[in-house]
Amino acid sequence: MRVLRSILLEVRRENPFFRTTLIYSGSFYEGTKVGQPADEFDYLIQLDSFSGPEKYQFHEVPCSTVMVFPADESIWEDLFFYFPDHDHGYSRNFEWKETIKTPFYKLFNKKAKDFEAFGMKVALAHEADEIVSAPQPLSKHGPAYTLLLEWNGGERYKGLRISVDLALAVRINNRPDNVDIKFETTTGRVLQSIFEKLPFYYAVGSYRNMLTEVQPNFFADCDTTLRPENFCLRCSQSCLEQELFSQTFGSNSGQAKCLRLLKILRDIVFPDISEFKETSNDSGFLYFSVELAAYPLKETGRLFSSYVLKTLVLFEWQLNPEKEQWSGNKLSERFLDILRSLLNQLKERKMPSFFYADYNIFPSSVTREIDFSNAASIITILLDGLSSVDNMNVYNFEECLTKLKEDFIYIIYRKTTLTSLVLCGLRDTCLRDSSLEEVVQKSLTMKSVVAVYQDSDPFAATMFM
């Protein structure tokens, strides 16, 4: 993408330490994207200053984590020269977030603001007004940052917005040592051949310190003046996954079809509500907020990330490696088995990474129990509906999807929306009427029912005696 490379070139011109290489990543290059064909891209931004084997030291630790820190004297000299405001006197003063990540994205925002070239311009999520200031070009999205671009180079796609997810990465020029793969199996041999073809992996930032979540005392024996978690990055096998889906499987394979279908169903159940606005009634009073009403399910939807769905497909492939198991009538079996596996993982509150068994890819530390319960209920509904369709002799796939969509709209979203609206209205009313608030609070316990109605209607109170 030329516009992105141009911005990165401007970043490098201002601070030559940030020499970078753009690495293709994500569903578009895997052949598993759904929706508009070219409205969303993912890239790793390889930090070339750290990408030579002599430039860094690394040490793999549990939970898909790798410790990476500068080793070459020239890098320390560059850090002193290009970041004079930061104290680099000792390794304990180096940390990825403060030393590298924050300065890079700050400079990227500066160069991306109002940038326009090659028929594209950097867009903002919303415009500034008297109340809300304009946002920065980059917005945080999990461990990555998202850049929004808008096409203005021709009438055909004029106004088309393109979302670009970016993540800083360090290339580790070694095969990973801690992967939990049995290379003597059918799938293991396939993966081994890819590792030989791509003898490297990437270390990227993470929004979670997974290692210290699972093992809080892992660094207890370290020097107290040193914070080793500051050197920790997450191991990413995105290049291997891309090779697997785009080349080994192929975009028309059963594995790719299952993954795309999982994403379609995910997007049906948890649609993007960002475009919905607050609606007013004829009197002009606000009475409905889709985003507020759908918030509980929005949180639940975080459990169904594209990476979770991809991991499910990979585990199913591990169980059924034969190509004929992913075609014809067998494809529906694979899909239903994937959903059953997902249901089991939700009940256990744990989804292990395909490559690192001790790495739970569910955001368990930040996910409520109610979200896991809601997610399990949703998958149960899906399984019941799809299982009944699968037992039919003849069925129309599009009609099946339409029916499922209607079921979720009326069963789940209507219920959640109504509940949210009632709660909002009740809170608003209670804030204005203290007497009503007291009655409502008392009515929430059975022992207070009689007392409540005695205060308001003696006849009604006798109905509960």
Tab-separated table of C-alpha atoms in Angstrom, residues 7 10 60 91 101 154 263 304 354 424 428 434 445 448:
chain	number	residue	atom	x	y	z
A	7	ILE	CA	3.870	7.821	5.729
A	10	GLU	CA	8.197	10.431	6.413
A	60	GLU	CA	11.475	-17.680	24.983
A	91	SER	CA	19.234	-1.990	30.277
A	101	LYS	CA	6.261	1.903	20.756
A	154	GLY	CA	-12.272	8.501	-8.669
A	263	LYS	CA	-16.904	-15.001	10.553
A	304	PHE	CA	-15.377	-14.465	19.084
A	354	PHE	CA	-2.858	-23.870	18.562
A	424	CYS	CA	-32.490	3.261	31.397
A	428	ASP	CA	-34.174	8.116	34.800
A	434	SER	CA	-37.402	9.568	45.234
A	445	THR	CA	-37.354	-8.528	47.774
A	448	SER	CA	-41.088	-6.341	51.189
